[in-house]
Amino acid sequence: MTPERLGLLWGITVFAGAGARFLSLVTGLPGVVLLLLSGLLIGRSGLGLVEPLDLGEGLEIIVGLLVSLVLFDGGLNLRLPGETIKAIVIRISFIRLSISLAAGLLAAHWLAGLGWNVAAVYSAIVLATGPTVVTPLVKQIRLESPLSDVLEAEGLVLEPVGAVLALLLLELLVGDLHGWKEVALGLFARLGGGVSIGLLTGWILSECLRRLPPDPSLGIRLQLTLGFLFLLYGISEWLLPESGLPASVAAGFVVGRRPSTNANELDELIRQLAQLAITMLFPLLAADVSWGELSPLGWGGVICVLTLMVIVRPLAVSLATIGLPLDLKQKLFLGWLAPRGIVTAAVASLFSIRLEQAGVLGAGPLQGLVFLTILMTVGIQGLTAQPIANALGLLKKEKT
């Protein structure tokens, strides 16, 4: 790909994302929905101006680094005030890990027609809600606590788990792993290793930030943080593939809670960069969607996704919140809102390439079903989140 064509690709992508942000502010429509539509418009399903695969191997690196930035920002802002919220997040995470995995496997095979092995990979990919979608959505609609805290924390906890598990199932499918024992050991090793590396890096970074001279330039703090973060991601991926995601969350969590790091000032800069990353990534990955991959799924694919949205998610939330001090309205909203986001799209795109290279049948339908899941959850839930929350009385009261 020529440098001129590469520059045009990024120019169109960033302009489309910025235009979607502008329209969101002007119209009041959810920004994540417009970002998704902008990607469809400029990509293979629309005008054909952007082809993400033209980036080659650089696509995986760029996506990984930008996603690590988004997850670091999420870890920096992760708040679990009170035992109730912690209990809800832990229960939802564990119950969804079992129920949603099994239900996604069965739905993808029986309803969407994927083979058992590919259906298992799909189930792991779409396991988690996307913090890149949930966080801006709950902030835009002004969702009250504790629901906003629970939804953001759930995505940050399960997003890395789903990505790592999906990679291990993919390796099992292509023959790099042999048996479920190796999958289980790999899951614990990569999650545990990533979190450990992230905690250590976060502590070192916070110590460096604490030892800066009084009133240093915020630019120095930002440069130091990005240097640590990108090195952390690179080392984690080199040692344990897919461990960079949990490492990024863990590092952000530590920095956000260490004293004397001026995390609040740093947070604003990181948040702006994370928003820029989302503005770039969402249109870029949505541009990879092809109607040719979606149309063969037919109504089976639509019913599969609807099953996950209106049956599996509410069931998991109902079981997870038994005995907890949440009223029916709060449980209903928690059971409804579960949009998938950038990490889901990125994993699907990259795994589809790996499956095709390995000669495994079903790579196209897998990517198509994952993007159908993103389209339906972001589109339907993104547009209905505010009206439903308003009808249930779950929005923050305007100050008078």
XYZ file of N, CA, C and O in Angstrom, residues 69-247:
716
model
N -4.815 1.517 25.366
C -5.013 2.876 25.880
C -6.424 3.041 26.435
O -6.625 3.600 27.519
N -7.411 2.530 25.702
C -8.806 2.623 26.149
C -9.009 1.858 27.454
O -9.672 2.338 28.382
N -8.433 0.661 27.549
C -8.599 -0.151 28.751
C -7.817 0.433 29.932
O -8.264 0.329 31.081
N -6.660 1.029 29.675
C -5.925 1.710 30.739
C -6.763 2.850 31.299
O -6.827 3.042 32.526
N -7.396 3.605 30.432
C -8.282 4.680 30.876
C -9.424 4.113 31.715
O -9.809 4.698 32.734
N -9.966 2.964 31.283
C -11.027 2.340 32.064
C -10.547 1.920 33.438
O -11.244 2.116 34.443
N -9.352 1.328 33.511
C -8.789 0.940 34.803
C -8.512 2.138 35.685
O -8.714 2.096 36.905
N -8.086 3.241 35.083
C -7.804 4.466 35.820
C -9.067 4.992 36.499
O -9.010 5.580 37.588
N -10.212 4.774 35.867
C -11.479 5.292 36.376
C -12.336 4.227 37.046
O -13.468 4.510 37.433
N -11.818 3.019 37.154
C -12.612 1.928 37.720
C -12.901 2.203 39.190
O -12.001 2.333 40.001
N -14.178 2.270 39.506
C -14.592 2.515 40.878
C -15.602 1.454 41.289
O -16.570 1.208 40.580
N -15.358 0.841 42.436
C -16.293 -0.146 42.977
C -16.650 0.260 44.408
O -16.312 -0.431 45.374
N -17.368 1.360 44.558
C -17.692 1.837 45.899
C -18.739 0.948 46.566
O -19.806 0.706 46.011
N -18.431 0.477 47.735
C -19.403 -0.308 48.483
C -19.365 -1.782 48.137
O -19.035 -2.180 47.017
N -19.720 -2.590 49.113
C -19.707 -4.042 48.935
C -20.781 -4.509 47.970
O -20.628 -5.527 47.306
N -21.890 -3.767 47.888
C -22.988 -4.181 47.002
C -22.549 -4.199 45.548
O -22.782 -5.165 44.816
N -21.883 -3.124 45.111
C -21.445 -3.047 43.715
C -20.402 -4.117 43.429
O -20.429 -4.766 42.373
N -19.477 -4.321 44.362
C -18.476 -5.363 44.165
C -19.142 -6.727 44.017
O -18.763 -7.525 43.146
N -20.124 -6.991 44.865
C -20.809 -8.285 44.805
C -21.545 -8.462 43.484
O -21.519 -9.546 42.881
N -22.202 -7.396 43.011
C -22.933 -7.477 41.740
C -21.980 -7.769 40.594
O -22.231 -8.652 39.757
N -20.858 -7.031 40.532
C -19.903 -7.208 39.435
C -19.305 -8.610 39.459
O -19.200 -9.278 38.415
N -18.912 -9.080 40.631
C -18.308 -10.413 40.738
C -19.313 -11.491 40.341
O -18.998 -12.412 39.580
N -20.534 -11.362 40.830
C -21.553 -12.376 40.504
C -21.883 -12.382 39.020
O -21.958 -13.442 38.393
N -22.106 -11.180 38.449
C -22.425 -11.108 37.025
C -21.284 -11.691 36.199
O -21.510 -12.431 35.225
N -20.060 -11.389 36.575
C -18.903 -11.872 35.823
C -18.839 -13.391 35.837
O -18.688 -14.032 34.783
N -18.961 -13.991 37.011
C -18.854 -15.445 37.107
C -20.047 -16.146 36.453
O -19.882 -17.151 35.744
N -21.244 -15.635 36.681
C -22.433 -16.290 36.127
C -22.473 -16.149 34.619
O -22.790 -17.109 33.897
N -22.137 -14.966 34.113
C -22.122 -14.798 32.660
C -21.019 -15.623 32.021
O -21.150 -16.066 30.878
N -19.927 -15.808 32.745
C -18.829 -16.608 32.204
C -19.287 -18.028 31.910
O -18.831 -18.649 30.948
N -20.198 -18.530 32.708
C -20.685 -19.895 32.494
C -21.938 -19.932 31.630
O -21.983 -20.617 30.600
N -22.953 -19.160 32.009
C -24.223 -19.198 31.278
C -24.071 -18.673 29.863
O -24.524 -19.298 28.894
N -23.437 -17.509 29.713
C -23.333 -16.893 28.389
C -22.447 -17.702 27.449
O -22.713 -17.774 26.243
N -21.399 -18.310 27.976
C -20.550 -19.146 27.129
C -21.333 -20.332 26.578
O -21.298 -20.622 25.376
N -22.048 -21.021 27.458
C -22.824 -22.186 27.025
C -23.946 -21.786 26.090
O -24.165 -22.413 25.039
N -24.674 -20.721 26.449
C -25.804 -20.291 25.627
C -25.343 -19.775 24.268
O -25.974 -20.043 23.240
N -24.228 -19.030 24.250
C -23.710 -18.535 22.981
C -23.273 -19.660 22.064
O -23.489 -19.605 20.848
N -22.662 -20.683 22.636
C -22.256 -21.853 21.859
C -23.455 -22.532 21.214
O -23.468 -22.808 20.005
N -24.489 -22.796 22.005
C -25.678 -23.494 21.495
C -26.420 -22.645 20.466
O -26.856 -23.144 19.429
N -26.570 -21.333 20.760
C -27.299 -20.458 19.845
C -26.569 -20.312 18.512
O -27.191 -20.353 17.439
N -25.247 -20.143 18.574
C -24.480 -19.968 17.335
C -24.520 -21.227 16.477
O -24.535 -21.146 15.241
N -24.538 -22.392 17.105
C -24.565 -23.645 16.342
C -25.964 -23.948 15.820
O -26.149 -24.217 14.622
N -26.947 -23.940 16.698
C -28.295 -24.357 16.315
C -29.049 -23.310 15.500
O -29.836 -23.639 14.614
N -28.840 -22.028 15.817
C -29.615 -20.979 15.158
C -28.869 -20.343 13.993
O -29.471 -20.057 12.958
N -27.556 -20.095 14.152
C -26.791 -19.430 13.089
C -26.051 -20.401 12.189
O -25.499 -20.000 11.166
N -25.997 -21.678 12.576
C -25.407 -22.687 11.715
C -23.892 -22.785 11.737
O -23.308 -23.400 10.831
N -23.224 -22.217 12.738
C -21.771 -22.360 12.830
C -21.414 -23.752 13.330
O -22.158 -24.354 14.101
N -20.260 -24.269 12.907
C -19.773 -25.525 13.450
C -19.480 -25.379 14.935
O -19.245 -24.276 15.432
N -19.459 -26.499 15.633
C -19.296 -26.456 17.087
C -18.034 -25.709 17.505
O -18.065 -24.877 18.418
N -16.921 -25.986 16.861
C -15.658 -25.350 17.247
C -15.674 -23.842 16.999
O -15.259 -23.054 17.844
N -16.167 -23.453 15.829
C -16.241 -22.023 15.507
C -17.271 -21.330 16.397
O -17.079 -20.191 16.823
N -18.367 -22.034 16.717
C -19.382 -21.465 17.609
C -18.814 -21.196 18.996
O -19.170 -20.215 19.654
N -17.907 -22.059 19.450
C -17.271 -21.855 20.757
C -16.412 -20.590 20.743
O -16.401 -19.817 21.712
N -15.686 -20.368 19.648
C -14.874 -19.150 19.524
C -15.779 -17.924 19.522
O -15.501 -16.921 20.196
N -16.894 -17.992 18.783
C -17.855 -16.878 18.756
C -18.370 -16.564 20.158
O -18.437 -15.399 20.570
N -18.736 -17.593 20.897
C -19.293 -17.403 22.231
C -18.320 -16.680 23.151
O -18.712 -15.820 23.943
N -17.030 -17.003 23.034
C -16.022 -16.341 23.866
C -15.804 -14.896 23.413
O -15.641 -13.993 24.246
N -15.808 -14.658 22.095
C -15.565 -13.312 21.576
C -16.639 -12.337 22.061
O -16.345 -11.211 22.441
N -17.906 -12.756 22.055
C -19.011 -11.855 22.406
C -19.385 -11.961 23.876
O -20.438 -11.475 24.288
N -18.534 -12.600 24.673
C -18.847 -12.798 26.085
C -19.054 -11.481 26.818
O -19.993 -11.327 27.602
N -18.182 -10.532 26.587
C -18.177 -9.315 27.411
C -18.894 -8.170 26.730
O -18.915 -8.049 25.501
N -19.492 -7.315 27.553
C -19.953 -6.027 27.056
C -18.731 -5.156 26.810
O -17.668 -5.386 27.377
N -18.874 -4.159 25.960
C -17.717 -3.354 25.597
C -17.627 -2.069 26.403
O -18.492 -1.203 26.280
N -16.586 -1.904 27.233
C -16.430 -0.643 27.962
C -16.266 0.551 27.025
O -16.611 1.674 27.384
N -15.746 0.310 25.817
C -15.598 1.400 24.848
C -16.952 1.901 24.360
O -17.049 3.004 23.823
N -17.991 1.093 24.528
C -19.347 1.491 24.146
C -20.143 1.889 25.383
O -20.848 2.902 25.392
N -20.038 1.085 26.423
C -20.852 1.302 27.619
C -20.511 2.621 28.296
O -21.406 3.400 28.661
N -19.209 2.898 28.476
C -18.803 4.085 29.228
C -19.312 5.377 28.602
O -19.951 6.184 29.292
N -19.061 5.630 27.295
C -19.614 6.869 26.731
C -21.137 6.890 26.710
O -21.747 7.955 26.824
N -21.757 5.715 26.600
C -23.215 5.658 26.541
C -23.832 6.039 27.880
O -24.754 6.863 27.947
N -23.333 5.448 28.978
C -23.923 5.753 30.289
C -23.636 7.188 30.700
O -24.426 7.809 31.434
N -22.496 7.742 30.223
C -22.208 9.141 30.539
C -23.117 10.067 29.732
O -23.579 11.091 30.243
N -23.368 9.713 28.475
C -24.192 10.568 27.631
C -25.636 10.604 28.112
O -26.272 11.659 28.110
N -26.167 9.463 28.545
C -27.560 9.431 28.993
C -27.688 9.802 30.469
O -28.788 9.882 30.990
N -26.540 9.992 31.157
C -26.522 10.389 32.571
C -27.209 9.347 33.451
O -28.098 9.654 34.229
N -26.765 8.113 33.303
C -27.317 7.015 34.106
C -26.825 7.139 35.540
O -25.656 7.412 35.794
N -27.734 6.912 36.487
C -27.372 7.074 37.885
C -26.569 5.879 38.395
O -26.565 4.806 37.809
N -25.890 6.095 39.517
C -25.222 5.007 40.223
C -26.277 4.241 41.030
O -27.299 4.814 41.415
N -26.065 2.937 41.288
C -24.856 2.161 41.029
C -24.802 1.511 39.646
O -23.834 0.833 39.334
N -25.866 1.717 38.831
C -25.924 1.009 37.556
C -24.767 1.390 36.640
O -24.188 0.525 35.969
N -24.418 2.666 36.585
C -23.323 3.088 35.710
C -22.009 2.446 36.138
O -21.228 1.981 35.301
N -21.757 2.389 37.447
C -20.528 1.770 37.948
C -20.485 0.278 37.626
O -19.450 -0.262 37.228
N -21.609 -0.392 37.815
C -21.673 -1.837 37.571
C -21.433 -2.146 36.100
O -20.654 -3.048 35.754
N -22.083 -1.407 35.211
C -21.965 -1.680 33.779
C -20.538 -1.437 33.280
O -20.007 -2.220 32.482
N -19.908 -0.359 33.745
C -18.536 -0.075 33.323
C -17.571 -1.123 33.868
O -16.688 -1.606 33.144
N -17.729 -1.484 35.135
C -16.824 -2.454 35.747
C -16.991 -3.836 35.133
O -16.009 -4.556 34.927
N -18.212 -4.223 34.822
C -18.461 -5.535 34.218
C -17.696 -5.692 32.917
O -17.054 -6.724 32.663
N -17.755 -4.658 32.069
C -17.048 -4.732 30.799
C -15.542 -4.815 30.980
O -14.867 -5.582 30.287
N -15.001 -4.045 31.923
C -13.554 -4.054 32.149
C -13.069 -5.388 32.703
O -11.943 -5.814 32.431
N -13.901 -6.054 33.486
C -13.518 -7.346 34.048
C -13.600 -8.448 32.993
O -12.680 -9.262 32.843
N -14.701 -8.473 32.246
C -14.933 -9.587 31.324
C -14.296 -9.412 29.956
O -14.066 -10.398 29.256
N -14.019 -8.180 29.548
C -13.444 -7.955 28.214
C -12.123 -8.701 28.031
O -11.943 -9.448 27.051
N -11.159 -8.549 28.952
C -9.904 -9.306 28.785
C -10.108 -10.813 28.887
O -9.449 -11.579 28.178
N -11.009 -11.252 29.781
C -11.268 -12.687 29.932
C -11.780 -13.278 28.628
O -11.308 -14.322 28.158
N -12.754 -12.605 28.010
C -13.306 -13.098 26.754
C -12.282 -13.138 25.640
O -12.220 -14.097 24.867
N -11.434 -12.097 25.550
C -10.421 -12.048 24.493
C -9.394 -13.168 24.660
O -9.024 -13.834 23.681
N -8.931 -13.379 25.899
C -7.943 -14.434 26.144
C -8.552 -15.806 25.891
O -7.932 -16.675 25.247
N -9.763 -16.026 26.382
C -10.409 -17.321 26.185
C -10.660 -17.593 24.706
O -10.471 -18.726 24.225
N -11.067 -16.574 23.964
C -11.294 -16.746 22.534
C -10.008 -17.134 21.817
O -10.017 -17.996 20.922
N -8.891 -16.508 22.191
C -7.606 -16.854 21.576
C -7.238 -18.308 21.860
O -6.792 -19.035 20.975
N -7.442 -18.745 23.094
C -7.102 -20.118 23.456
C -7.984 -21.121 22.715
O -7.508 -22.165 22.260
N -9.259 -20.817 22.569
C -10.153 -21.693 21.807
C -9.757 -21.711 20.335
O -9.862 -22.752 19.666
N -9.317 -20.563 19.832
C -8.833 -20.508 18.455
C -7.603 -21.397 18.297
O -7.487 -22.149 17.314
N -6.673 -21.324 19.253
C -5.471 -22.149 19.182
C -5.826 -23.636 19.290
O -5.184 -24.481 18.653
N -6.843 -23.948 20.075
C -7.314 -25.329 20.160
C -7.893 -25.772 18.825
O -7.667 -26.903 18.361
N -8.620 -24.864 18.181
C -9.270 -25.172 16.911
C -8.252 -25.423 15.798
O -8.420 -26.339 14.980
N -7.173 -24.643 15.774
C -6.185 -24.791 14.695
C -5.086 -25.782 15.050
O -4.169 -25.999 14.270
N -5.161 -26.364 16.247
C -4.233 -27.430 16.607
C -2.999 -27.009 17.369
O -2.107 -27.834 17.608
N -2.928 -25.712 17.797
C -1.773 -25.270 18.571
C -1.858 -25.715 20.029
O -0.846 -25.777 20.724
N -3.068 -25.973 20.504
C -3.270 -26.520 21.844
C -3.937 -27.881 21.720
O -4.650 -28.153 20.740
N -3.740 -28.717 22.722
C -4.287 -30.064 22.665
C -5.031 -30.377 23.960
O -4.413 -30.671 24.986
N -6.347 -30.223 23.908
C -7.170 -30.590 25.049
C -7.562 -29.401 25.914
O -6.914 -28.352 25.914
N -8.647 -29.605 26.674
C -9.200 -28.536 27.495
C -8.314 -28.210 28.689
O -8.375 -27.104 29.227
N -7.500 -29.155 29.111
C -6.591 -28.880 30.221
C -5.614 -27.781 29.844
O -5.340 -26.872 30.647
N -5.078 -27.838 28.629
C -4.155 -26.796 28.179
C -4.869 -25.455 28.042
O -4.287 -24.401 28.286
N -6.151 -25.483 27.633
C -6.926 -24.249 27.538
C -7.078 -23.611 28.918
O -6.874 -22.400 29.091
N -7.451 -24.420 29.914
C -7.641 -23.907 31.269
C -6.336 -23.353 31.839
O -6.308 -22.255 32.423
N -5.244 -24.096 31.659
C -3.946 -23.627 32.153
C -3.521 -22.343 31.441
O -2.978 -21.425 32.062
N -3.770 -22.291 30.143
C -3.420 -21.090 29.387
C -4.220 -19.881 29.827
O -3.700 -18.756 29.889
N -5.505 -20.101 30.155
C -6.356 -18.997 30.605
C -5.823 -18.414 31.913
O -5.670 -17.192 32.046
N -5.536 -19.278 32.874
C -5.022 -18.804 34.157
C -3.645 -18.158 33.999
O -3.351 -17.139 34.631
N -2.808 -18.745 33.139
C -1.456 -18.208 32.965
C -1.491 -16.818 32.332
O -0.799 -15.900 32.790
N -2.302 -16.644 31.297
C -2.298 -15.367 30.586
C -3.026 -14.285 31.363
O -2.591 -13.129 31.374
N -4.129 -14.643 32.008
C -4.809 -13.651 32.838
C -3.961 -13.307 34.057
O -3.745 -12.136 34.373
N -3.476 -14.342 34.748
C -2.657 -14.096 35.926
C -1.361 -13.395 35.600
O -0.944 -12.453 36.292
N -0.707 -13.822 34.516
C 0.534 -13.183 34.106
C 0.316 -11.743 33.693
O 1.092 -10.851 34.067
N -0.744 -11.500 32.909
C -1.032 -10.137 32.477
C -1.334 -9.215 33.637
O -0.806 -8.093 33.713
N -2.181 -9.673 34.558
C -2.521 -8.850 35.719
C -1.284 -8.589 36.575
O -1.059 -7.467 37.042
N -0.448 -9.604 36.774
C 0.761 -9.440 37.589
C 1.713 -8.421 36.967
O 2.240 -7.525 37.653
N 1.949 -8.554 35.657
C 2.828 -7.600 34.968
C 2.231 -6.196 35.028
O 2.937 -5.210 35.232
N 0.901 -6.119 34.845
C 0.237 -4.816 34.901
C 0.312 -4.169 36.267
O 0.557 -2.952 36.384
N 0.120 -4.948 37.330
C 0.204 -4.395 38.685
C 1.605 -3.874 38.982
O 1.769 -2.785 39.549
N 2.622 -4.645 38.584
C 4.000 -4.219 38.812
C 4.325 -2.954 38.023
O 4.903 -1.999 38.545
N 3.926 -2.936 36.755
C 4.185 -1.762 35.915
C 3.444 -0.544 36.440
O 3.985 0.572 36.446
N 2.200 -0.740 36.861
C 1.432 0.366 37.418
C 2.080 0.947 38.658
O 2.106 2.169 38.846
N 2.636 0.079 39.503
C 3.317 0.557 40.713
C 4.577 1.349 40.357
O 4.829 2.423 40.909
N 5.358 0.828 39.403
C 6.581 1.529 38.991
C 6.234 2.881 38.371
O 6.862 3.907 38.669
N 5.214 2.898 37.506
C 4.796 4.147 36.870
C 4.321 5.152 37.917
O 4.672 6.340 37.857
N 3.535 4.707 38.871
C 3.034 5.616 39.901
C 4.175 6.175 40.746
O 4.132 7.339 41.152
N 5.191 5.350 41.004
C 6.353 5.834 41.741
C 7.106 6.891 40.938
O 7.582 7.892 41.490
N 7.233 6.669 39.636
C 7.900 7.657 38.781
C 7.104 8.967 38.744
O 7.682 10.064 38.822
N 5.791 8.869 38.630
C 4.948 10.061 38.620
C 5.048 10.806 39.953
O 5.061 12.040 39.988
N 5.125 10.052 41.035
C 5.190 10.664 42.361
C 6.505 11.406 42.577
O 6.562 12.380 43.338
N 7.567 10.965 41.905
C 8.890 11.549 42.108
C 9.223 12.671 41.124
O 10.345 13.184 41.128
N 8.276 13.015 40.278
C 8.506 14.146 39.389
C 8.618 15.431 40.212
O 8.029 15.546 41.288
N 9.350 16.421 39.712
C 9.464 17.698 40.429
C 8.087 18.331 40.632
O 7.138 18.030 39.900
N 7.973 19.227 41.614
C 6.684 19.893 41.852
C 6.196 20.643 40.602
O 6.971 21.280 39.895
N 4.901 20.536 40.372
C 4.246 21.218 39.251
C 4.935 20.983 37.912
O 5.268 21.923 37.167
N 5.173 19.728 37.543
C 5.765 19.466 36.222
C 4.716 19.648 35.132
O 3.526 19.710 35.395
N 5.177 19.754 33.928
C 4.258 19.848 32.802
C 3.405 18.586 32.707
O 3.906 17.472 32.876
N 2.108 18.784 32.448
C 1.243 17.625 32.273
C 1.681 16.801 31.068
O 1.442 15.603 31.008
N 2.324 17.478 30.105
C 2.812 16.752 28.939
C 3.833 15.701 29.318
O 3.860 14.612 28.734
N 4.680 15.998 30.294
C 5.676 15.018 30.746
C 4.982 13.824 31.383
O 5.367 12.671 31.160
N 3.964 14.073 32.182
C 3.208 12.978 32.799
C 2.573 12.088 31.728
O 2.599 10.865 31.818
N 2.012 12.738 30.724
C 1.361 11.985 29.661
C 2.371 11.165 28.877
O 2.143 9.980 28.586
N 3.496 11.773 28.515
C 4.519 11.058 27.751
C 5.064 9.869 28.526
O 5.264 8.780 27.974
N 5.314 10.066 29.819
C 5.818 8.983 30.653
C 4.803 7.855 30.749
O 5.152 6.673 30.637
N 3.534 8.223 30.907
C 2.476 7.215 31.026
C 2.330 6.413 29.740
O 2.235 5.184 29.769
N 2.307 7.090 28.606
C 2.179 6.389 27.326
C 3.392 5.504 27.061
O 3.257 4.402 26.517
N 4.580 5.980 27.438
C 5.777 5.162 27.263
C 5.678 3.864 28.044
O 5.955 2.777 27.521
N 5.289 3.965 29.318
C 5.117 2.774 30.145
C 4.023 1.873 29.584
O 4.175 0.646 29.517
N 2.896 2.473 29.188
C 1.744 1.686 28.741
C 2.060 0.892 27.482
O 1.777 -0.311 27.404
N 2.639 1.548 26.494
C 2.911 0.855 25.234
C 4.016 -0.190 25.397
O 3.978 -1.253 24.761
N 5.004 0.099 26.253
C 6.025 -0.908 26.537
C 5.398 -2.089 27.278
O 5.720 -3.250 26.985
N 4.513 -1.793 28.217
C 3.805 -2.848 28.944
C 3.042 -3.750 27.989
O 3.120 -4.989 28.073
N 2.321 -3.136 27.057
C 1.542 -3.931 26.103
C 2.461 -4.780 25.238
O 2.192 -5.970 25.018
N 3.539 -4.187 24.748
C 4.448 -4.933 23.884
C 5.094 -6.107 24.586
O 5.154 -7.222 24.042
N 5.568 -5.899 25.813
C 6.214 -6.982 26.568
C 5.209 -8.074 26.906
O 5.501 -9.275 26.790
N 4.009 -7.670 27.330
C 2.981 -8.654 27.694
C 2.607 -9.528 26.503
O 2.513 -10.755 26.623
N 2.409 -8.907 25.349
C 2.044 -9.664 24.157
C 3.182 -10.561 23.688
O 2.951 -11.648 23.150
N 4.405 -10.114 23.890
C 5.569 -10.910 23.509
C 5.700 -12.140 24.406
O 5.971 -13.241 23.929
N 5.480 -11.953 25.688
C 5.596 -13.066 26.626
C 4.380 -13.982 26.591
O 4.513 -15.207 26.529
N 3.184 -13.389 26.638
C 1.930 -14.144 26.719
C 0.894 -13.464 25.829
O 0.295 -12.462 26.233
N 0.693 -13.948 24.591
C -0.268 -13.312 23.688
C -1.632 -13.109 24.333
O -2.136 -13.990 25.031
N -2.205 -11.921 24.101
C -3.497 -11.475 24.618
C -3.448 -11.104 26.097
O -4.489 -10.763 26.671
N -2.287 -11.187 26.733
C -2.207 -10.769 28.131
C -2.069 -9.257 28.264
O -2.141 -8.711 29.367
N -1.864 -8.557 27.145
C -1.729 -7.111 27.189
C -3.000 -6.403 27.623
O -2.944 -5.310 28.205
N -4.159 -7.023 27.366
C -5.423 -6.386 27.744
C -5.626 -6.382 29.259
O -5.875 -5.317 29.836
N -5.566 -7.545 29.933
C -5.686 -7.482 31.400
C -4.561 -6.687 32.046
O -4.762 -6.045 33.082
N -3.371 -6.693 31.441
C -2.257 -5.923 31.991
C -2.559 -4.424 31.962
O -2.250 -3.694 32.916
